[in-house]
Amino acid sequence: MVKKMTHSKTYALPPGVDFGAELVKGLLERFGADQRQLAQTQVFVTTARMRGQVQDALTVSGPTLWPKLRLLADLSRDPSLTAGLPALRSKLTRRLELSQLIGALAQTSGAMTSRGSRFSLAASLDDVLAEFQRAGLSLSDIPKIDLQNSAQHWQIAQKFLALLSPYLEVEGPLDADARLRFAIQKQAEAWHAKPPSHPVILAGSTGSREETRLLMTAIASLPYGAVVLPGFDDNTPNDILEDLQNGALGWDHPQAALSQGLRATGVLRPASWTTQIPPNPPRNRIISLALAPAPVTDRWLSEGPSLADELETALADLTLMEAPTPRAEALGIALALRKAVEDKLASVLITPDRTLARQVTTHLTRWGIVPDDSAGRPLHQTPPGVFLRLLCNLLTPQTRSLDLIAFLKHPLCCADSAWRNEHLRRIRWIEARIIRKGPPKTDFTAITKALAKDHPSWSPWWHWISQLLTQAMAFNQQTLADWTTGLRDLAQDFSSGPDTVAGPEIWQKATGTKAHDALRDLQAASDAAGPLTAQEFRSLLHQTLAERNVTESISTNPLVAIWGTQEARVGTRDLVVLAGLNEGVWPARAQNDPWLNRTIRAEMGLAPPERENGLSAHDFQQAVSAKRVILSRSLRDGDAPTVASRWLLRLENLLEGLKEPGRASLAAMRGRADSYLASAALLDRYHGAVTPVRRPAPNPPIMSRPRALSVTPIETLVRDPYAIYAGHILQLRAMDPLGRTADAKMRGTALHKVIETFNQTTNPKTRDVLIETARTVLRQEAPSPLVYTQWLGRVTRIADWLIALEANLAKTETLFGVEKRGTTTFPEIDFVLSAKTDRINVSDAGVHIFDYKTGSSPTNREINAFAKQLPLTALIAAEGGFSELGSTQIAALSFIELTGKIRDIECNPEILSRTRTELIKLIRSYDQPDQAYVPRLRPNHLSYASDYDHLSRLGEWVDGDPYLKEKIR
């Protein structure tokens, strides 16, 4: 005879107990005596991880027959329930179809959406539609909702949803959510018509979803059915439970969602599934009171004092770690987990903050501890995911140098061991010699010519790369199937190498298999996508990879685990660390729903956004009820202070209100974290004697010091001698950045070239000629169309002024030359000074030297002290350094500011003589063995970062430097 459930069909387990172990214990107590009945028992669980925990508990329980463990999702795959249904439509297919509708509807409604953003909008719309389908609602009611007093955005969203309604309600393939609800309804009808003669149990669900509540109702009505809820707070009074079930107290209470499950089964308070009591019942009572709904927090005054005597017992194993920074928090948690391993305790870190989880994992590896991280890694952050995304950046006619080098250096590019090292060596040569010196867009012709000249044996290898890149750059707007096939083939070819017969490395291991499956799924859904541009395909691929996690097969420590917050509902360990307890992290910051506001949700009968806060609160209540718990947060995030999680604040406020006992317990909770935080602070600290760091002052041999400089480095020698030491003595040069940005230096070079080309033209110097010259030059020099437009606009604005200036100069002067080079020798110090002028004019009065400035020109005070480029150039000219001029009279020196201003500076024989004397004195001072090349000798006058600041270790001595007071004169 089948044993019926006793006096109730709805059961629960309290927060803090091991749900899987207690579920099995209750099953064995009820059905263990009749193994046949136990084997016939059907148990539905919500997740695969919960099923694994139940299986582990059954294994530990000893030899016994197992019940039939099924996932809820299995119902949608049951042929007896889904017979006659249309084929299953994948979530990806639905999102692609929605993205096309969004694109079309955006044009008709006037909504501002970019082509690349429609996939993310489709994903958010897909979530809304899934919520509607789980609730059994129809979109046809949306047009009836009155939004006349709402913002225009919501009216547009209403039109979007209304237009989508007919499309989603036609007969066609069903998605997983609709299929599962349909299967649950069919199963409920079948059970109603013919109740099963064996026990049916639904375990581990809170009933937060509508389709799950349907199943709860159906199972609770069976003669041998039962529902087992996780984390029911038995300390919650009946009146609050009633208000929660009726929705009178909102959704942000930890028992709110579970109360809806109780309502579905028709009970107010469930029975106990087992007699197991929580690890710390007094703590459960305190947590229950602290998390009481806001309208009834007056219970703190009436019930709080009665808990004062239990505080020591309740909070003895509860630690509050308030770290100064996120790094200190991660390190303190790692130390706590390490100590648990030393004590042979099973521990778990529970946090929604994946960044924090990765930091803790990194700190644990220094002690050889690899935690079992249930979340794995997002696919787009794995090597194959990164490789595919980098390759996507090359699917364009214009390849950026930065994208090309990043891709060709990836470990999966030419990954065959026989080729990898040689491939890297060649790529680094191309990068240093050609790409970094070239434009932001890759010049393949220049690379081919350079290799043919310097490394002809590399030509077959470069031809292999060029062919594949040519295929990639030839891609244009095409179907998703073509994009996916092309990307997959290119990835295989690049990964295999030019002469490799083995399979491509990219599809190896779990990450490669997952990446290959993602491309296969995209190809299978390609009919729903329509034609895509390269930008749209990149956006779609990134989103598809980011939504998939992969767990890699690595050896982990069985005593340390990292869980997400939902896993806290059904699992526990000896030590539980709840981390990231700050507002915006746990609970998470509410996400803006672009489709449904509160009015629409209320009209449609959907739960408000606070429902997610309630589920998070339930997860917190479950986890904090474990035997030994550490609550962790950081006091600051970057430069900003953080706000503690609302649950922590409630607990702290409750304890503060209990006066001395509560304050003492709170202080003890914080005190138990002191050892972890102190150890974390000491772990990376240098324990030797710390002495002030002196500013470096290299004294190279006299014979190594430069005997020739141009006029610009002379100013550097005065202001920042170390730059001369590093650049001219050590011969160190800063590498040009990959993918150069349009900084002031690049702009100055480009505009100088425009003026140089214009001054050299034989055409009449008219405004049209200047503008056409600027267009020709800037097309080659500007890194992007936007920068080209900006720079051309600058030339256009001053074009009339420049033409007028040329006309005025032509009245009395003749252009001698542009970019002319000149040198002069100072025999008394064995030194050669050189210069390259922007422009030289000649007249009856002598030579007029010009210096073009794209920014502001130096002040007279700066010229007298440091910026002597023009006076030094004039000195070279006066001494016959410009061979075609000979010794000549200096008529004038001028700065031409390309903002529409010319400024003359004083120049006469006395100034030239003083400039010569000062130069000789400066060079002679550095001919002394004890004269050092000190970095940033006059930092108050430096408004730029030196290329050699990192080499001089500026940050180590910049705050205090005793050397200057002792040595520098």
Coordinates of N, CA and C in Angstrom, one line a residue, residues 416-605:
D416 N 50.4 26.0 -33.8 CA 51.2 24.8 -33.9 C 52.6 25.0 -33.4
S417 N 53.1 24.2 -32.5 CA 54.4 24.4 -31.8 C 55.6 24.5 -32.7
A418 N 55.5 23.9 -33.9 CA 56.6 24.1 -34.8 C 56.7 25.5 -35.4
W419 N 55.6 26.2 -35.4 CA 55.6 27.5 -36.1 C 55.5 28.7 -35.1
R420 N 55.0 28.4 -33.9 CA 54.6 29.5 -33.0 C 55.7 30.5 -32.7
N421 N 56.9 30.0 -32.3 CA 57.9 30.9 -31.9 C 58.4 31.8 -33.1
E422 N 58.6 31.1 -34.2 CA 59.0 31.8 -35.4 C 58.0 32.8 -35.9
H423 N 56.7 32.5 -35.8 CA 55.6 33.4 -36.1 C 55.7 34.6 -35.3
L424 N 55.9 34.4 -34.0 CA 55.9 35.6 -33.1 C 57.1 36.5 -33.3
R425 N 58.3 35.9 -33.6 CA 59.5 36.7 -33.9 C 59.3 37.5 -35.2
R426 N 58.6 37.0 -36.2 CA 58.4 37.8 -37.4 C 57.4 38.9 -37.2
I427 N 56.3 38.6 -36.4 CA 55.3 39.6 -36.2 C 55.9 40.7 -35.4
R428 N 56.7 40.4 -34.4 CA 57.4 41.5 -33.6 C 58.3 42.4 -34.5
W429 N 59.0 41.8 -35.4 CA 59.8 42.6 -36.3 C 58.9 43.5 -37.2
I430 N 57.9 43.0 -37.7 CA 57.0 43.8 -38.5 C 56.4 44.9 -37.7
E431 N 56.0 44.6 -36.4 CA 55.4 45.6 -35.6 C 56.4 46.7 -35.3
A432 N 57.6 46.4 -34.9 CA 58.6 47.4 -34.5 C 59.1 48.2 -35.7
R433 N 59.3 47.6 -36.8 CA 59.9 48.3 -37.9 C 59.0 49.0 -38.9
I434 N 57.7 48.5 -38.9 CA 56.8 49.0 -40.0 C 55.5 49.6 -39.4
I435 N 54.8 48.7 -38.6 CA 53.5 49.1 -38.2 C 53.5 50.3 -37.2
R436 N 54.4 50.2 -36.2 CA 54.4 51.3 -35.2 C 54.9 52.6 -35.8
K437 N 55.6 52.6 -36.9 CA 56.0 53.8 -37.6 C 55.1 54.3 -38.7
G438 N 54.0 53.5 -38.9 CA 53.1 53.8 -40.0 C 51.8 54.4 -39.5
P439 N 50.9 54.5 -40.4 CA 49.6 55.1 -40.0 C 48.7 54.2 -39.2
P440 N 47.7 54.7 -38.6 CA 46.8 53.8 -37.8 C 46.2 52.6 -38.6
K441 N 46.0 52.8 -39.9 CA 45.5 51.8 -40.7 C 46.6 51.0 -41.3
T442 N 46.5 49.7 -41.4 CA 47.6 48.9 -41.8 C 48.0 49.1 -43.3
D443 N 49.2 49.3 -43.6 CA 49.7 49.5 -44.9 C 50.3 48.2 -45.4
F444 N 49.5 47.3 -46.0 CA 50.0 46.0 -46.4 C 51.1 46.0 -47.4
T445 N 51.0 47.0 -48.3 CA 52.0 47.2 -49.4 C 53.4 47.5 -48.8
A446 N 53.4 48.4 -47.8 CA 54.7 48.7 -47.1 C 55.3 47.5 -46.5
I447 N 54.5 46.6 -45.8 CA 55.0 45.4 -45.2 C 55.5 44.5 -46.2
T448 N 54.8 44.3 -47.3 CA 55.3 43.4 -48.4 C 56.6 43.8 -48.9
K449 N 56.8 45.1 -49.2 CA 58.0 45.6 -49.8 C 59.2 45.5 -48.8
A450 N 58.9 45.8 -47.5 CA 60.0 45.7 -46.5 C 60.4 44.2 -46.3
L451 N 59.5 43.3 -46.3 CA 59.9 41.9 -46.2 C 60.7 41.4 -47.5
A452 N 60.2 41.9 -48.6 CA 60.9 41.5 -49.9 C 62.4 42.0 -49.9
K453 N 62.6 43.1 -49.2 CA 63.9 43.7 -49.2 C 64.8 43.1 -48.1
D454 N 64.2 43.0 -46.9 CA 65.1 42.6 -45.7 C 65.0 41.1 -45.4
H455 N 63.8 40.5 -45.6 CA 63.6 39.1 -45.3 C 62.8 38.4 -46.4
P456 N 63.4 38.2 -47.5 CA 62.7 37.6 -48.6 C 62.2 36.1 -48.3
S457 N 62.9 35.5 -47.4 CA 62.5 34.1 -47.1 C 61.2 34.1 -46.3
W458 N 60.8 35.2 -45.8 CA 59.5 35.3 -45.0 C 58.3 35.4 -46.0
S459 N 58.6 35.7 -47.2 CA 57.5 36.0 -48.1 C 56.4 35.0 -48.2
P460 N 56.7 33.7 -48.3 CA 55.6 32.7 -48.3 C 54.7 32.7 -47.0
W461 N 55.3 32.9 -45.9 CA 54.6 33.0 -44.6 C 53.7 34.3 -44.7
W462 N 54.2 35.4 -45.1 CA 53.4 36.6 -45.2 C 52.3 36.5 -46.3
H463 N 52.6 35.8 -47.3 CA 51.6 35.6 -48.4 C 50.4 34.8 -47.8
W464 N 50.7 33.8 -47.0 CA 49.7 33.0 -46.3 C 48.8 33.9 -45.5
I465 N 49.4 34.8 -44.7 CA 48.6 35.7 -43.8 C 47.8 36.7 -44.7
S466 N 48.5 37.2 -45.7 CA 47.8 38.2 -46.6 C 46.6 37.7 -47.3
Q467 N 46.7 36.4 -47.7 CA 45.6 35.8 -48.4 C 44.4 35.7 -47.5
L468 N 44.7 35.2 -46.2 CA 43.6 35.1 -45.3 C 43.0 36.4 -44.9
L469 N 43.8 37.4 -44.7 CA 43.3 38.8 -44.4 C 42.5 39.4 -45.5
T470 N 43.0 39.1 -46.8 CA 42.2 39.6 -47.9 C 40.8 39.0 -47.9
Q471 N 40.7 37.7 -47.6 CA 39.4 37.1 -47.5 C 38.6 37.7 -46.4
A472 N 39.2 38.0 -45.3 CA 38.4 38.6 -44.2 C 38.0 40.0 -44.5
M473 N 38.8 40.8 -45.2 CA 38.5 42.2 -45.5 C 37.5 42.3 -46.7
A474 N 37.3 41.2 -47.4 CA 36.4 41.2 -48.5 C 34.9 40.9 -48.0
F475 N 34.8 40.5 -46.8 CA 33.4 40.3 -46.3 C 32.6 41.6 -46.3
N476 N 31.4 41.5 -46.6 CA 30.5 42.7 -46.6 C 29.2 42.2 -46.1
Q477 N 28.2 43.1 -46.3 CA 26.8 42.7 -45.8 C 26.4 41.4 -46.4
Q478 N 26.1 40.4 -45.6 CA 25.7 39.1 -46.1 C 24.9 38.4 -45.0
T479 N 24.5 37.1 -45.2 CA 23.7 36.4 -44.3 C 24.5 36.0 -43.1
L480 N 23.8 35.6 -42.0 CA 24.5 35.2 -40.8 C 25.2 33.8 -41.1
A481 N 24.6 33.0 -41.9 CA 25.2 31.7 -42.3 C 26.6 32.0 -42.9
D482 N 26.6 32.9 -43.9 CA 27.9 33.2 -44.5 C 28.9 33.8 -43.6
W483 N 28.5 34.7 -42.7 CA 29.4 35.3 -41.7 C 30.0 34.2 -40.8
T484 N 29.1 33.3 -40.3 CA 29.5 32.3 -39.4 C 30.5 31.3 -40.1
T485 N 30.1 30.9 -41.3 CA 31.0 29.9 -42.0 C 32.3 30.6 -42.3
G486 N 32.3 31.8 -42.8 CA 33.6 32.5 -43.1 C 34.4 32.7 -41.8
L487 N 33.8 33.1 -40.7 CA 34.6 33.2 -39.5 C 35.2 31.9 -39.0
R488 N 34.4 30.9 -39.1 CA 34.9 29.6 -38.6 C 36.0 29.1 -39.5
D489 N 35.9 29.2 -40.8 CA 37.0 28.8 -41.7 C 38.3 29.6 -41.4
L490 N 38.1 30.9 -41.3 CA 39.3 31.8 -41.1 C 39.9 31.4 -39.8
A491 N 39.1 31.2 -38.7 CA 39.7 30.9 -37.4 C 40.5 29.6 -37.5
Q492 N 39.9 28.6 -38.2 CA 40.7 27.3 -38.3 C 42.0 27.5 -39.1
D493 N 42.0 28.2 -40.1 CA 43.2 28.4 -40.9 C 44.2 29.2 -40.2
F494 N 43.8 30.3 -39.5 CA 44.8 31.1 -38.7 C 45.3 30.3 -37.6
S495 N 44.5 29.5 -36.9 CA 45.0 28.7 -35.8 C 45.9 27.6 -36.2
S496 N 45.7 26.9 -37.4 CA 46.5 25.8 -37.8 C 47.9 26.2 -38.2
G497 N 48.0 27.3 -38.8 CA 49.4 27.7 -39.3 C 49.5 27.4 -40.8
P498 N 50.6 27.8 -41.4 CA 50.7 27.7 -42.9 C 51.0 26.3 -43.3
D499 N 51.7 25.5 -42.5 CA 52.1 24.1 -43.0 C 51.7 23.0 -42.1
T500 N 50.6 23.2 -41.3 CA 50.3 22.3 -40.3 C 49.2 21.3 -40.8
V501 N 49.3 20.0 -40.6 CA 48.3 19.1 -41.0 C 47.4 18.7 -39.9
A502 N 47.8 19.0 -38.6 CA 47.0 18.6 -37.5 C 45.8 19.5 -37.4
G503 N 44.8 19.1 -36.6 CA 43.6 19.9 -36.4 C 43.8 21.2 -35.8
P504 N 43.0 22.2 -36.0 CA 43.2 23.5 -35.4 C 43.1 23.5 -33.9
E505 N 44.0 24.2 -33.3 CA 44.1 24.2 -31.8 C 42.8 24.9 -31.2
I506 N 42.2 25.8 -32.0 CA 41.1 26.6 -31.4 C 40.0 25.8 -30.9
W507 N 39.7 24.7 -31.5 CA 38.5 23.9 -31.1 C 38.8 22.8 -30.1
Q508 N 40.0 22.9 -29.5 CA 40.4 21.9 -28.6 C 39.9 22.3 -27.2
K509 N 39.9 21.3 -26.3 CA 39.5 21.5 -24.9 C 38.0 22.0 -24.8
A510 N 37.6 22.2 -23.5 CA 36.2 22.5 -23.3 C 35.8 23.9 -23.8
T511 N 36.7 24.8 -23.7 CA 36.5 26.2 -24.2 C 36.3 26.2 -25.7
G512 N 37.2 25.4 -26.4 CA 37.1 25.4 -27.9 C 35.8 24.7 -28.3
T513 N 35.4 23.6 -27.6 CA 34.2 22.9 -28.0 C 33.0 23.9 -27.8
K514 N 33.0 24.6 -26.7 CA 31.9 25.5 -26.4 C 31.8 26.6 -27.5
A515 N 33.0 27.2 -27.9 CA 33.0 28.2 -28.9 C 32.5 27.6 -30.3
H516 N 32.9 26.4 -30.6 CA 32.4 25.8 -31.8 C 30.9 25.6 -31.8
D517 N 30.4 25.2 -30.6 CA 28.9 25.0 -30.5 C 28.2 26.4 -30.7
A518 N 28.8 27.5 -30.2 CA 28.2 28.8 -30.3 C 28.0 29.2 -31.8
L519 N 29.1 28.9 -32.6 CA 29.0 29.2 -34.0 C 28.0 28.3 -34.7
R520 N 28.0 27.1 -34.3 CA 27.0 26.1 -34.9 C 25.6 26.6 -34.6
D521 N 25.3 27.1 -33.4 CA 24.0 27.5 -33.0 C 23.6 28.8 -33.8
L522 N 24.6 29.7 -34.0 CA 24.4 30.9 -34.8 C 24.0 30.5 -36.3
Q523 N 24.7 29.5 -36.8 CA 24.5 29.1 -38.2 C 23.1 28.4 -38.3
A524 N 22.7 27.6 -37.3 CA 21.4 27.0 -37.3 C 20.3 28.0 -37.2
A525 N 20.5 29.1 -36.6 CA 19.5 30.2 -36.5 C 19.6 31.2 -37.6
S526 N 20.4 31.0 -38.6 CA 20.7 32.1 -39.5 C 19.5 32.5 -40.3
D527 N 18.6 31.6 -40.6 CA 17.4 32.0 -41.4 C 16.6 33.1 -40.7
A528 N 16.7 33.3 -39.4 CA 15.9 34.3 -38.7 C 16.6 35.6 -38.6
A529 N 17.8 35.8 -39.1 CA 18.6 37.0 -38.9 C 18.5 38.0 -40.0
G530 N 18.4 37.5 -41.3 CA 18.4 38.5 -42.4 C 19.9 38.9 -42.7
P531 N 20.1 39.8 -43.6 CA 21.4 40.3 -43.9 C 22.0 41.1 -42.8
L532 N 23.3 41.0 -42.5 CA 24.0 41.7 -41.4 C 25.2 42.4 -41.9
T533 N 25.5 43.6 -41.4 CA 26.7 44.2 -41.6 C 27.8 43.7 -40.7
A534 N 29.0 44.0 -41.0 CA 30.1 43.6 -40.1 C 29.9 44.0 -38.7
Q535 N 29.5 45.3 -38.5 CA 29.3 45.8 -37.1 C 28.2 45.0 -36.4
E536 N 27.1 44.7 -37.1 CA 26.0 43.9 -36.5 C 26.5 42.5 -36.2
F537 N 27.2 41.9 -37.0 CA 27.7 40.5 -36.8 C 28.6 40.5 -35.5
R538 N 29.5 41.5 -35.4 CA 30.4 41.6 -34.3 C 29.6 41.7 -33.0
S539 N 28.6 42.6 -33.0 CA 27.7 42.8 -31.8 C 27.0 41.5 -31.5
L540 N 26.5 40.8 -32.5 CA 25.7 39.6 -32.2 C 26.7 38.5 -31.7
L541 N 27.8 38.4 -32.2 CA 28.8 37.3 -31.8 C 29.2 37.6 -30.3
H542 N 29.5 38.8 -30.0 CA 30.0 39.2 -28.7 C 28.8 38.8 -27.7
Q543 N 27.6 39.2 -28.0 CA 26.5 38.9 -27.1 C 26.3 37.4 -26.9
T544 N 26.4 36.7 -28.0 CA 26.2 35.2 -27.9 C 27.2 34.6 -27.1
L545 N 28.5 35.0 -27.2 CA 29.6 34.4 -26.4 C 29.5 34.8 -25.0
A546 N 29.1 36.0 -24.7 CA 29.1 36.5 -23.3 C 28.0 35.9 -22.5
E547 N 26.9 35.4 -23.2 CA 25.8 34.8 -22.5 C 26.1 33.3 -22.1
R548 N 27.2 32.8 -22.6 CA 27.5 31.3 -22.3 C 28.7 31.2 -21.4
N549 N 28.6 30.4 -20.4 CA 29.7 30.1 -19.5 C 30.2 28.7 -19.8
V550 N 31.5 28.5 -19.5 CA 32.1 27.3 -19.7 C 32.9 26.9 -18.4
T551 N 32.7 25.7 -18.0 CA 33.5 25.1 -16.9 C 34.6 24.2 -17.4
E552 N 35.8 24.6 -17.0 CA 36.9 23.8 -17.6 C 37.3 22.7 -16.6
S553 N 37.8 21.7 -17.2 CA 38.2 20.5 -16.4 C 39.6 20.7 -15.7
I554 N 39.6 21.2 -14.5 CA 40.8 21.4 -13.8 C 40.7 20.8 -12.4
S555 N 41.8 20.5 -11.8 CA 41.8 19.9 -10.5 C 41.6 20.9 -9.4
T556 N 40.5 20.8 -8.7 CA 40.1 21.8 -7.7 C 40.2 21.2 -6.3
N557 N 40.3 22.1 -5.3 CA 40.3 21.6 -3.9 C 38.9 21.3 -3.5
P558 N 38.6 20.1 -3.0 CA 37.2 19.8 -2.6 C 36.7 20.5 -1.4
L559 N 37.5 21.2 -0.7 CA 37.1 21.8 0.5 C 36.7 23.3 0.3
V560 N 37.0 23.8 -0.9 CA 36.7 25.3 -1.2 C 35.9 25.4 -2.4
A561 N 34.8 26.1 -2.3 CA 33.9 26.3 -3.5 C 33.5 27.8 -3.6
I562 N 33.1 28.1 -4.8 CA 32.5 29.5 -5.0 C 31.1 29.3 -5.7
W563 N 30.1 29.8 -5.0 CA 28.7 29.6 -5.5 C 28.1 31.0 -5.9
G564 N 27.1 30.9 -6.7 CA 26.3 32.1 -6.9 C 25.2 32.2 -5.8
T565 N 24.5 33.3 -5.8 CA 23.6 33.5 -4.7 C 22.4 32.5 -4.7
Q566 N 22.0 32.0 -5.9 CA 20.9 31.1 -5.9 C 21.2 29.7 -5.4
E567 N 22.5 29.4 -5.4 CA 22.9 28.1 -4.9 C 22.9 28.0 -3.4
A568 N 22.8 29.2 -2.8 CA 22.7 29.3 -1.3 C 21.3 28.7 -0.8
R569 N 20.4 28.6 -1.7 CA 19.0 28.2 -1.3 C 19.0 26.7 -0.9
V570 N 19.9 25.9 -1.5 CA 19.8 24.5 -1.3 C 21.1 23.9 -0.8
G571 N 22.1 24.7 -0.5 CA 23.3 24.1 -0.1 C 24.0 24.9 1.0
T572 N 24.8 24.3 1.8 CA 25.5 24.9 2.9 C 26.8 24.2 3.2
R573 N 27.7 24.8 3.9 CA 29.0 24.2 4.3 C 29.4 24.6 5.7
D574 N 30.5 24.1 6.2 CA 30.9 24.4 7.5 C 31.2 25.9 7.7
L575 N 31.8 26.5 6.7 CA 32.0 27.9 6.8 C 31.4 28.6 5.5
V576 N 30.6 29.6 5.7 CA 30.0 30.3 4.6 C 30.4 31.7 4.6
V577 N 31.0 32.2 3.5 CA 31.4 33.6 3.4 C 30.5 34.3 2.5
L578 N 29.8 35.3 3.0 CA 28.9 36.1 2.1 C 29.6 37.4 1.8
A579 N 30.0 37.6 0.6 CA 30.8 38.7 0.2 C 30.2 39.7 -0.8
G580 N 30.7 40.9 -0.8 CA 30.1 41.9 -1.7 C 28.8 42.5 -1.2
L581 N 28.7 42.6 0.2 CA 27.4 43.0 0.8 C 27.3 44.5 0.8
N582 N 27.3 45.1 -0.4 CA 27.1 46.6 -0.6 C 25.9 46.8 -1.5
E583 N 25.2 47.9 -1.3 CA 24.1 48.2 -2.2 C 24.6 48.4 -3.6
G584 N 23.8 47.9 -4.5 CA 24.2 47.9 -5.9 C 25.0 46.6 -6.3
V585 N 25.4 45.8 -5.3 CA 26.1 44.6 -5.6 C 25.2 43.4 -5.1
W586 N 24.9 43.5 -3.8 CA 24.0 42.5 -3.2 C 23.2 43.1 -2.2
P587 N 21.9 43.5 -2.5 CA 21.2 43.3 -3.7 C 21.7 44.1 -4.9
A588 N 21.5 43.6 -6.1 CA 22.0 44.3 -7.2 C 21.2 45.5 -7.5
R589 N 21.8 46.5 -8.2 CA 21.1 47.7 -8.6 C 20.0 47.3 -9.6
A590 N 18.8 47.9 -9.4 CA 17.7 47.6 -10.3 C 18.0 48.0 -11.7
Q591 N 17.7 47.0 -12.6 CA 18.0 47.3 -14.0 C 16.8 48.0 -14.7
N592 N 17.1 49.0 -15.5 CA 16.0 49.7 -16.2 C 15.4 48.8 -17.3
D593 N 14.1 48.6 -17.2 CA 13.4 47.8 -18.2 C 12.9 48.8 -19.3
P594 N 13.5 48.6 -20.5 CA 13.1 49.5 -21.6 C 11.7 49.3 -22.1
W595 N 11.0 48.3 -21.7 CA 9.8 47.9 -22.3 C 8.6 48.1 -21.4
L596 N 8.8 47.7 -20.1 CA 7.6 47.7 -19.1 C 7.9 48.6 -18.0
N597 N 7.1 49.6 -17.7 CA 7.2 50.4 -16.5 C 6.3 49.8 -15.5
R598 N 6.2 50.5 -14.3 CA 5.4 50.0 -13.2 C 3.9 49.9 -13.6
T599 N 3.5 51.0 -14.4 CA 2.0 51.0 -14.7 C 1.7 49.8 -15.6
I600 N 2.5 49.5 -16.6 CA 2.2 48.3 -17.4 C 2.2 47.0 -16.6
R601 N 3.2 46.9 -15.8 CA 3.4 45.7 -15.0 C 2.1 45.5 -14.1
A602 N 1.7 46.6 -13.4 CA 0.5 46.5 -12.5 C -0.7 46.2 -13.3
E603 N -0.9 46.8 -14.5 CA -2.1 46.5 -15.3 C -2.1 45.1 -15.8
M604 N -0.9 44.5 -16.1 CA -0.9 43.2 -16.6 C -0.8 42.1 -15.5
G605 N -0.7 42.5 -14.3 CA -0.6 41.6 -13.2 C 0.8 41.0 -13.0

